[in-house]
Coordinates of C-alpha atoms and ligand atoms in Angstrom, one line a residue:
M1 CA 0.0 0.0 0.0
L2 CA 3.1 2.2 0.1
D3 CA 4.3 1.0 -3.2
G4 CA 7.1 3.2 -4.5
K5 CA 6.5 5.9 -1.9
R6 CA 9.7 7.7 -1.1
L7 CA 10.1 8.4 2.6
L8 CA 12.8 10.5 4.3
L9 CA 13.1 9.1 7.8
I10 CA 15.0 11.3 10.2
I11 CA 16.0 9.3 13.3
G12 CA 16.5 11.4 16.4
G13 CA 18.8 10.6 19.3
G14 CA 16.8 8.9 21.9
I15 CA 16.5 5.4 23.5
A16 CA 13.5 4.7 21.2
A17 CA 15.7 5.1 18.1
F18 CA 16.1 1.3 18.1
K19 CA 12.4 1.1 17.1
A20 CA 13.2 3.2 14.0
L21 CA 14.9 0.1 12.6
E22 CA 11.7 -1.9 12.9
L23 CA 9.9 1.0 11.4
I24 CA 12.2 0.9 8.3
R25 CA 11.6 -2.8 8.0
Q26 CA 7.8 -2.4 8.2
L27 CA 7.8 0.5 5.8
R28 CA 9.9 -1.3 3.2
A29 CA 7.7 -4.5 3.6
R30 CA 4.8 -2.3 2.4
G31 CA 6.8 -1.2 -0.7
A32 CA 8.2 2.1 0.4
V33 CA 11.7 3.3 -0.4
V34 CA 13.2 4.6 2.9
T35 CA 16.1 7.0 3.1
P36 CA 17.4 7.3 6.6
V37 CA 19.0 10.4 8.1
L38 CA 20.7 10.0 11.5
T39 CA 21.3 12.9 13.9
R40 CA 24.6 12.9 15.6
A41 CA 22.9 11.9 18.8
A42 CA 21.0 9.1 17.1
E43 CA 24.3 7.5 16.2
E44 CA 24.8 6.9 19.9
F45 CA 21.8 4.6 19.9
V46 CA 21.8 3.0 16.4
T47 CA 24.6 2.6 14.0
P48 CA 24.5 4.0 10.5
L49 CA 25.3 0.6 9.2
S50 CA 22.3 -1.1 10.7
A51 CA 20.0 1.8 9.4
S52 CA 21.6 1.4 6.0
A53 CA 21.4 -2.4 5.9
L54 CA 17.7 -2.4 6.8
A55 CA 16.9 0.4 4.3
A56 CA 19.2 -1.1 1.7
R57 CA 20.2 2.5 1.0
K58 CA 22.8 5.1 1.8
V59 CA 22.3 6.8 5.1
Y60 CA 22.7 10.6 5.4
R61 CA 24.5 12.0 8.4
D62 CA 26.3 15.2 7.9
L63 CA 25.3 18.6 6.5
F64 CA 28.8 19.3 5.2
D65 CA 29.5 16.0 3.5
L66 CA 30.8 17.3 0.2
T67 CA 30.5 14.0 -1.6
D68 CA 26.8 14.0 -0.8
E69 CA 26.4 17.6 -1.9
A70 CA 28.0 16.7 -5.1
E71 CA 25.6 13.7 -5.5
M72 CA 22.5 15.2 -3.9
G73 CA 22.3 18.5 -2.0
H74 CA 20.3 18.8 1.2
I75 CA 17.6 20.8 -0.5
E76 CA 17.2 18.2 -3.2
L77 CA 17.2 15.4 -0.5
S78 CA 14.5 17.2 1.5
R79 CA 12.3 17.4 -1.5
A80 CA 12.9 14.1 -3.2
A81 CA 10.6 12.5 -0.7
D82 CA 6.8 12.1 -0.7
L83 CA 6.8 12.5 3.1
V84 CA 9.3 13.4 5.8
I85 CA 9.1 11.3 8.9
V86 CA 10.8 12.1 12.2
A87 CA 10.9 9.1 14.6
P88 CA 11.8 9.3 17.3
A89 CA 11.3 13.1 17.4
T90 CA 13.2 14.2 20.5
A91 CA 12.4 17.3 22.6
D92 CA 15.4 18.9 21.0
L93 CA 14.3 18.2 17.5
M94 CA 10.8 19.4 18.2
G95 CA 12.2 22.6 19.7
K96 CA 14.4 23.2 16.6
M97 CA 11.5 22.6 14.3
A98 CA 9.1 24.9 16.2
N99 CA 11.6 27.6 16.3
G100 CA 13.1 27.3 12.8
L101 CA 16.6 26.3 13.7
A102 CA 18.8 24.6 11.1
D103 CA 22.2 23.7 12.5
D104 CA 22.7 20.2 11.4
L105 CA 21.4 18.0 8.5
A106 CA 18.2 16.8 10.1
S107 CA 17.0 20.3 11.1
T108 CA 18.1 21.8 7.8
L109 CA 16.2 19.2 5.9
L110 CA 13.1 19.9 8.0
M111 CA 13.4 23.6 7.1
A112 CA 14.1 23.1 3.4
T113 CA 11.4 20.6 2.7
D114 CA 8.3 21.4 0.7
K115 CA 6.6 18.1 1.7
R116 CA 4.4 17.1 4.6
V117 CA 6.2 16.3 7.8
L118 CA 5.0 13.6 10.2
I119 CA 6.7 13.3 13.7
A120 CA 6.5 10.6 16.3
P121 CA 7.7 12.1 19.5
A122 CA 9.4 10.1 22.3
M123 CA 11.0 11.3 25.4
N124 CA 11.0 11.1 29.2
V125 CA 7.5 11.8 30.6
R126 CA 8.6 15.0 32.4
M127 CA 10.2 16.3 29.1
W128 CA 7.0 15.5 27.3
L129 CA 4.8 17.3 29.8
H130 CA 7.2 20.3 30.1
P131 CA 5.4 23.5 29.1
A132 CA 8.1 24.2 26.5
T133 CA 7.5 20.8 24.7
Q134 CA 3.8 21.3 24.8
R135 CA 4.2 24.8 23.4
N136 CA 6.4 23.5 20.6
L137 CA 3.8 20.8 19.9
A138 CA 1.1 23.4 19.6
V139 CA 3.2 25.4 17.2
L140 CA 4.0 22.4 15.1
R141 CA 0.4 21.4 14.9
D142 CA -0.5 24.9 13.7
D143 CA 2.3 24.6 11.1
G144 CA 0.5 21.6 9.8
V145 CA 2.9 19.0 11.1
L146 CA 1.3 15.6 11.5
I147 CA 1.7 14.1 15.0
V148 CA 1.6 10.4 16.0
A149 CA 1.1 10.9 19.7
P150 CA 3.4 9.1 22.1
Q151 CA 1.9 6.4 24.3
E152 CA 1.6 6.0 28.0
G153 CA 3.5 3.3 29.7
A154 CA 6.7 2.3 31.5
M155 CA 9.7 4.0 30.2
A156 CA 13.3 3.0 29.7
C157 CA 14.2 5.6 32.3
G158 CA 12.1 3.8 34.9
E159 CA 9.3 6.5 35.0
Y160 CA 5.7 5.9 33.9
G161 CA 3.5 8.1 31.8
P162 CA 3.1 9.6 28.2
G163 CA 6.3 9.8 26.2
R164 CA 6.8 6.3 24.8
L165 CA 7.3 6.2 21.0
A166 CA 4.1 5.0 19.3
E167 CA 4.5 1.4 18.0
P168 CA 5.9 1.1 14.5
D169 CA 2.6 -0.3 13.1
D170 CA 0.8 2.9 14.4
I171 CA 3.4 5.0 12.7
V172 CA 3.0 3.0 9.5
A173 CA -0.8 3.5 9.7
S174 CA -0.3 7.3 10.0
V175 CA 2.2 7.3 7.2
S176 CA -0.4 5.5 5.0
A177 CA -3.2 7.8 6.0
A178 CA -0.9 10.9 5.2
L179 CA -0.1 9.5 1.8
S180 CA -3.4 8.1 1.0
A181 CA -5.2 9.6 -2.1
G182 CA -8.5 8.5 -0.5
P183 CA -11.7 10.1 -1.4
L184 CA -11.5 12.4 1.6
K185 CA -8.0 13.7 0.8
G186 CA -8.0 17.5 1.5
R187 CA -11.2 17.3 3.4
R188 CA -11.3 18.4 7.1
V189 CA -13.6 16.5 9.4
I190 CA -14.3 17.2 13.1
V191 CA -15.2 14.2 15.2
T192 CA -16.3 14.5 18.9
S193 CA -16.0 11.4 21.0
G194 CA -16.0 10.0 24.5
P195 CA -17.8 11.2 27.6
T196 CA -17.4 14.7 29.1
H197 CA -16.6 15.0 32.8
E198 CA -18.5 17.8 34.6
P199 CA -16.9 18.6 38.0
I200 CA -18.8 18.4 41.3
D201 CA -15.6 19.4 43.1
P202 CA -11.9 19.0 42.2
V203 CA -12.1 15.3 42.7
R204 CA -15.6 14.2 41.7
Y205 CA -17.6 14.5 38.5
I206 CA -20.7 13.5 36.7
A207 CA -20.5 11.8 33.3
N208 CA -22.3 9.7 30.7
R209 CA -21.2 6.2 30.2
S210 CA -19.0 6.1 27.1
S211 CA -16.0 4.1 26.0
G212 CA -15.2 6.3 23.1
A213 CA -15.0 3.2 20.9
Q214 CA -17.5 4.3 18.2
G215 CA -16.0 7.8 17.9
T216 CA -12.5 6.4 17.8
A217 CA -13.4 3.9 15.1
L218 CA -15.0 6.6 13.0
A219 CA -12.0 9.0 13.3
R220 CA -9.7 6.1 12.2
A221 CA -11.9 5.2 9.3
L222 CA -12.2 8.9 8.1
A223 CA -8.4 9.3 8.4
G224 CA -8.0 6.0 6.5
L225 CA -10.0 7.6 3.6
G226 CA -7.5 10.5 3.6
A227 CA -9.4 13.1 5.7
D228 CA -7.7 15.6 8.0
V229 CA -9.4 14.6 11.2
V230 CA -9.7 16.9 14.2
F231 CA -10.5 14.5 17.0
V232 CA -12.0 16.3 20.0
T233 CA -12.2 13.8 22.8
G234 CA -13.4 13.6 26.4
P235 CA -11.7 11.3 28.8
A236 CA -12.4 8.0 26.9
D237 CA -11.3 4.4 27.7
C238 CA -9.7 3.7 24.4
P239 CA -6.6 5.5 23.1
P240 CA -7.1 7.9 20.2
P241 CA -6.4 6.6 16.8
A242 CA -3.1 7.5 15.1
G243 CA -2.9 9.9 12.2
V244 CA -5.5 12.4 13.6
Q245 CA -5.2 15.7 15.3
V246 CA -6.2 14.9 19.0
I247 CA -7.7 17.7 21.1
P248 CA -8.3 16.4 24.6
V249 CA -11.1 18.1 26.7
Q250 CA -12.8 17.4 29.9
T251 CA -16.1 19.4 30.0
A252 CA -18.9 20.1 27.5
Q253 CA -18.0 23.8 27.5
Q254 CA -14.4 22.9 26.6
M255 CA -15.6 20.5 23.9
L256 CA -17.8 23.3 22.4
E257 CA -14.8 25.7 22.4
A258 CA -12.5 23.1 20.8
V259 CA -15.1 22.4 18.1
E260 CA -15.7 26.1 17.4
A261 CA -11.9 26.6 17.2
A262 CA -11.6 23.7 14.7
L263 CA -14.1 25.3 12.3
P264 CA -14.4 25.7 9.3
A265 CA -14.6 22.0 8.3
D266 CA -16.2 20.1 5.5
A267 CA -18.0 17.8 7.9
A268 CA -18.6 17.3 11.6
V269 CA -19.6 14.1 13.3
F270 CA -20.7 14.2 16.9
A271 CA -20.2 10.9 18.5
A272 CA -19.5 12.2 22.0
A273 CA -21.8 11.3 24.8
V274 CA -21.8 14.8 26.2
A275 CA -23.2 15.3 29.7
D276 CA -26.4 17.2 29.4
W277 CA -26.0 18.8 32.8
R278 CA -23.1 20.3 34.7
V279 CA -23.2 21.0 38.4
A280 CA -24.0 24.7 38.7
N281 CA -22.8 24.9 42.3
A282 CA -19.6 22.9 41.8
A283 CA -17.2 23.4 44.8
E284 CA -13.8 24.9 44.4
R285 CA -12.4 22.7 47.1
K286 CA -13.1 19.0 47.9
M287 CA -16.5 18.7 49.7
K288 CA -16.0 17.0 53.1
K289 CA -18.4 14.9 55.1
D290 CA -19.1 16.9 58.2
G291 CA -20.4 14.0 60.2
S292 CA -23.9 15.3 60.4
G293 CA -25.3 12.8 57.9
Q294 CA -26.4 15.7 55.7
A295 CA -25.6 15.1 52.1
P296 CA -24.8 18.0 49.8
V297 CA -27.5 19.2 47.4
L298 CA -26.3 19.6 43.8
E299 CA -27.8 22.1 41.5
F300 CA -27.7 21.3 37.8
A301 CA -27.5 23.6 34.8
E302 CA -27.7 22.6 31.2
T303 CA -24.5 22.2 29.2
P304 CA -24.3 23.8 25.8
D305 CA -25.7 21.5 23.0
I306 CA -22.7 21.3 20.8
L307 CA -24.3 19.5 17.9
A308 CA -27.4 21.9 18.0
R309 CA -25.1 24.9 18.0
V310 CA -23.1 23.7 15.0
G311 CA -26.2 22.4 13.2
R312 CA -27.9 25.8 13.5
M313 CA -24.9 27.9 12.6
T314 CA -25.5 30.4 9.8
E315 CA -21.8 31.1 9.1
D316 CA -19.1 28.4 9.0
R317 CA -21.6 25.5 9.3
P318 CA -20.0 22.4 7.9
G319 CA -21.6 21.1 4.7
L320 CA -22.5 17.8 6.5
V321 CA -23.4 17.7 10.2
V322 CA -23.9 14.2 11.6
G323 CA -25.3 13.5 15.1
F324 CA -25.7 10.4 17.1
A325 CA -28.8 9.5 19.1
A326 CA -28.4 7.1 22.0
E327 CA -32.0 6.1 22.9
T328 CA -33.5 3.4 25.1
D329 CA -37.2 3.7 23.9
D330 CA -38.9 4.6 20.7
V331 CA -35.5 4.8 18.9
L332 CA -36.8 5.8 15.5
A333 CA -39.4 8.4 16.6
N334 CA -37.0 10.0 19.1
A335 CA -34.1 10.1 16.8
T336 CA -36.1 11.5 13.9
A337 CA -37.3 14.3 16.2
K338 CA -33.7 14.8 17.4
R339 CA -32.5 15.3 13.8
A340 CA -35.0 18.1 13.3
R341 CA -34.5 19.7 16.7
K342 CA -30.7 19.8 16.4
G343 CA -30.5 21.0 12.8
C344 CA -28.3 18.2 11.7
D345 CA -28.2 16.4 8.3
W346 CA -28.0 12.8 9.5
I347 CA -28.6 11.1 12.8
V348 CA -27.0 7.7 13.6
A349 CA -29.5 6.2 16.0
N350 CA -28.8 3.4 18.3
D351 CA -30.6 1.4 21.0
V352 CA -28.5 1.6 24.1
S353 CA -30.9 -0.2 26.4
P354 CA -28.8 -2.6 28.6
A355 CA -30.2 -5.8 27.0
T356 CA -28.5 -4.9 23.7
G357 CA -25.0 -5.0 25.2
I358 CA -24.0 -2.1 22.9
M359 CA -22.8 0.2 25.6
G360 CA -19.2 -0.6 26.2
G361 CA -19.3 -3.6 23.7
D362 CA -17.6 -4.1 20.3
E363 CA -20.8 -4.2 18.2
N364 CA -23.4 -1.6 17.3
A365 CA -26.8 -1.8 15.6
V366 CA -27.7 1.5 14.1
T367 CA -30.3 3.2 12.0
L368 CA -29.2 6.0 9.7
I369 CA -31.8 8.8 9.5
T370 CA -31.4 11.4 6.7
A371 CA -33.7 13.8 5.0
T372 CA -34.9 11.0 2.7
G373 CA -35.7 8.4 5.4
A374 CA -34.4 5.8 7.7
E375 CA -32.1 2.9 6.9
E376 CA -31.7 0.1 9.4
W377 CA -28.2 -1.5 9.4
P378 CA -27.7 -5.1 10.6
R379 CA -25.7 -5.5 13.8
M380 CA -22.0 -5.3 13.1
A381 CA -18.7 -4.4 14.6
K382 CA -18.2 -0.8 15.6
D383 CA -15.3 -0.7 13.2
Q384 CA -17.6 -1.8 10.3
V385 CA -20.2 0.8 11.3
A386 CA -17.4 3.4 11.2
R387 CA -16.1 2.3 7.8
R388 CA -19.6 2.3 6.3
L389 CA -20.4 5.7 7.7
A390 CA -17.1 7.2 6.6
Q391 CA -17.7 5.8 3.1
L392 CA -21.1 7.5 3.0
I393 CA -19.6 10.8 4.3
A394 CA -17.0 10.6 1.5
E395 CA -19.8 10.0 -1.1
A396 CA -21.9 12.9 0.3
L397 CA -18.8 15.3 0.1
A398 CA -17.8 14.1 -3.3
Ligands
CTP401 N1 -24.8 16.4 21.9 C1 -23.9 17.5 21.9 N2 -23.9 18.3 23.1 C2 -24.8 18.0 24.1 C3 -25.5 16.9 24.1 C4 -25.5 16.0 23.1 O1 -23.3 17.7 21.0 N3 -24.7 18.9 25.2 C5 -24.8 15.6 20.8 C6 -24.2 14.1 20.9 O2 -22.9 14.1 20.6 C7 -25.0 13.3 19.9 C8 -26.4 14.0 19.9 O3 -26.1 15.4 20.4 O4 -24.6 13.5 18.6 C9 -27.5 13.4 20.7 O5 -27.1 13.1 22.0 P1 -28.1 12.4 23.0 O6 -27.4 12.2 24.3 O7 -28.7 11.1 22.3 O8 -29.2 13.4 23.0 P2 -29.6 14.5 24.0 O9 -29.2 15.9 23.5 O10 -29.1 14.0 25.4 O11 -31.2 14.5 24.0 P3 -32.2 13.7 24.9 O12 -31.9 14.1 26.3 O13 -33.5 14.1 24.4 O14 -31.9 12.2 24.7

């Protein structure tokens, strides 16, 4: 699926550099031609010989290598590729990229390229969470750099948290999505997913039940068709898919702001199980039992209806607005009314009564309601529902 694609792979100097060798192997197994570039620090972790042996190509290392300049200058090298990949992208490389520094071959190539750049960051958890790295990340996102988010887990340095390099197959999936000439290439789609958490106090919250599985599958399927997906997600159980722009939020209000900031878009799909109410009298400090047996009284206020706001927009309304309707009774009637009430084009209705086992399960049975009527789909895996819906979205935007 990557047949003949030319990839420039910049390997940064971190302990995760060893995974770049497996990445080269997997990319080549899919037909890509991989040209490795090693930073000086990367050579402390992997040898140029192993990178070159796996890539079956020359490895580039030094900006001032005159033989290479005679063969192929750094400008040409940066543009000969279909995609530039940085894996692992260290905090240092990200800092250079975000600030336009070009003091070695890798950073110069990144400045000189006219191709898309995809980075897979990997670093110690503190370095990843450091405000400087997060600032650089935001700048790079705005610059259009594709990010394969690091994963959470035990790290080589003995700490635990986000910062581990994404697995090579995740990076390969993102590379494929970035290069795919799918029907949604060049289309921007917003997907909301997961629950929202509405605080009661700093340690307690109310929320809807939602694993985020359907929204995640949908974002993955849309990205697989080549869409630029902005994935606005509440605190879900399943990790976000690779190859999408992830915007994590907690509350309905934050989700609304993130969606508005992501506009304009060609389509927006609202798969999130947004809490309908927030606690109006949420406490600033943890509520304490005072021993009197008296329980606190919570007052509720409605959260903004994100789907309805976007569905009823006069300016910047996406061409296709898709909502979900989780119902336990009169699914068709309720969902049809919801479609009209929220001003959306399509509603994907599903029966979430406990007997169906859909909530938290791998399967879904949906009815798609559009302006022309309702279409009942057979029960199928959430991934399949996602692919079918993504295909219909692609047809509608064609
Ligand atoms: N939704 C939203 N913002 C909200 C509530 C819901 O964007 N504050 C979206 C959901 O993402 C979904 C659709 O609206 O796409 C319907 O959600 P659902 O929970 O089924 O409907 P409700 O708005 O809660 O309506 P009701 O209480 O009548 O079921």
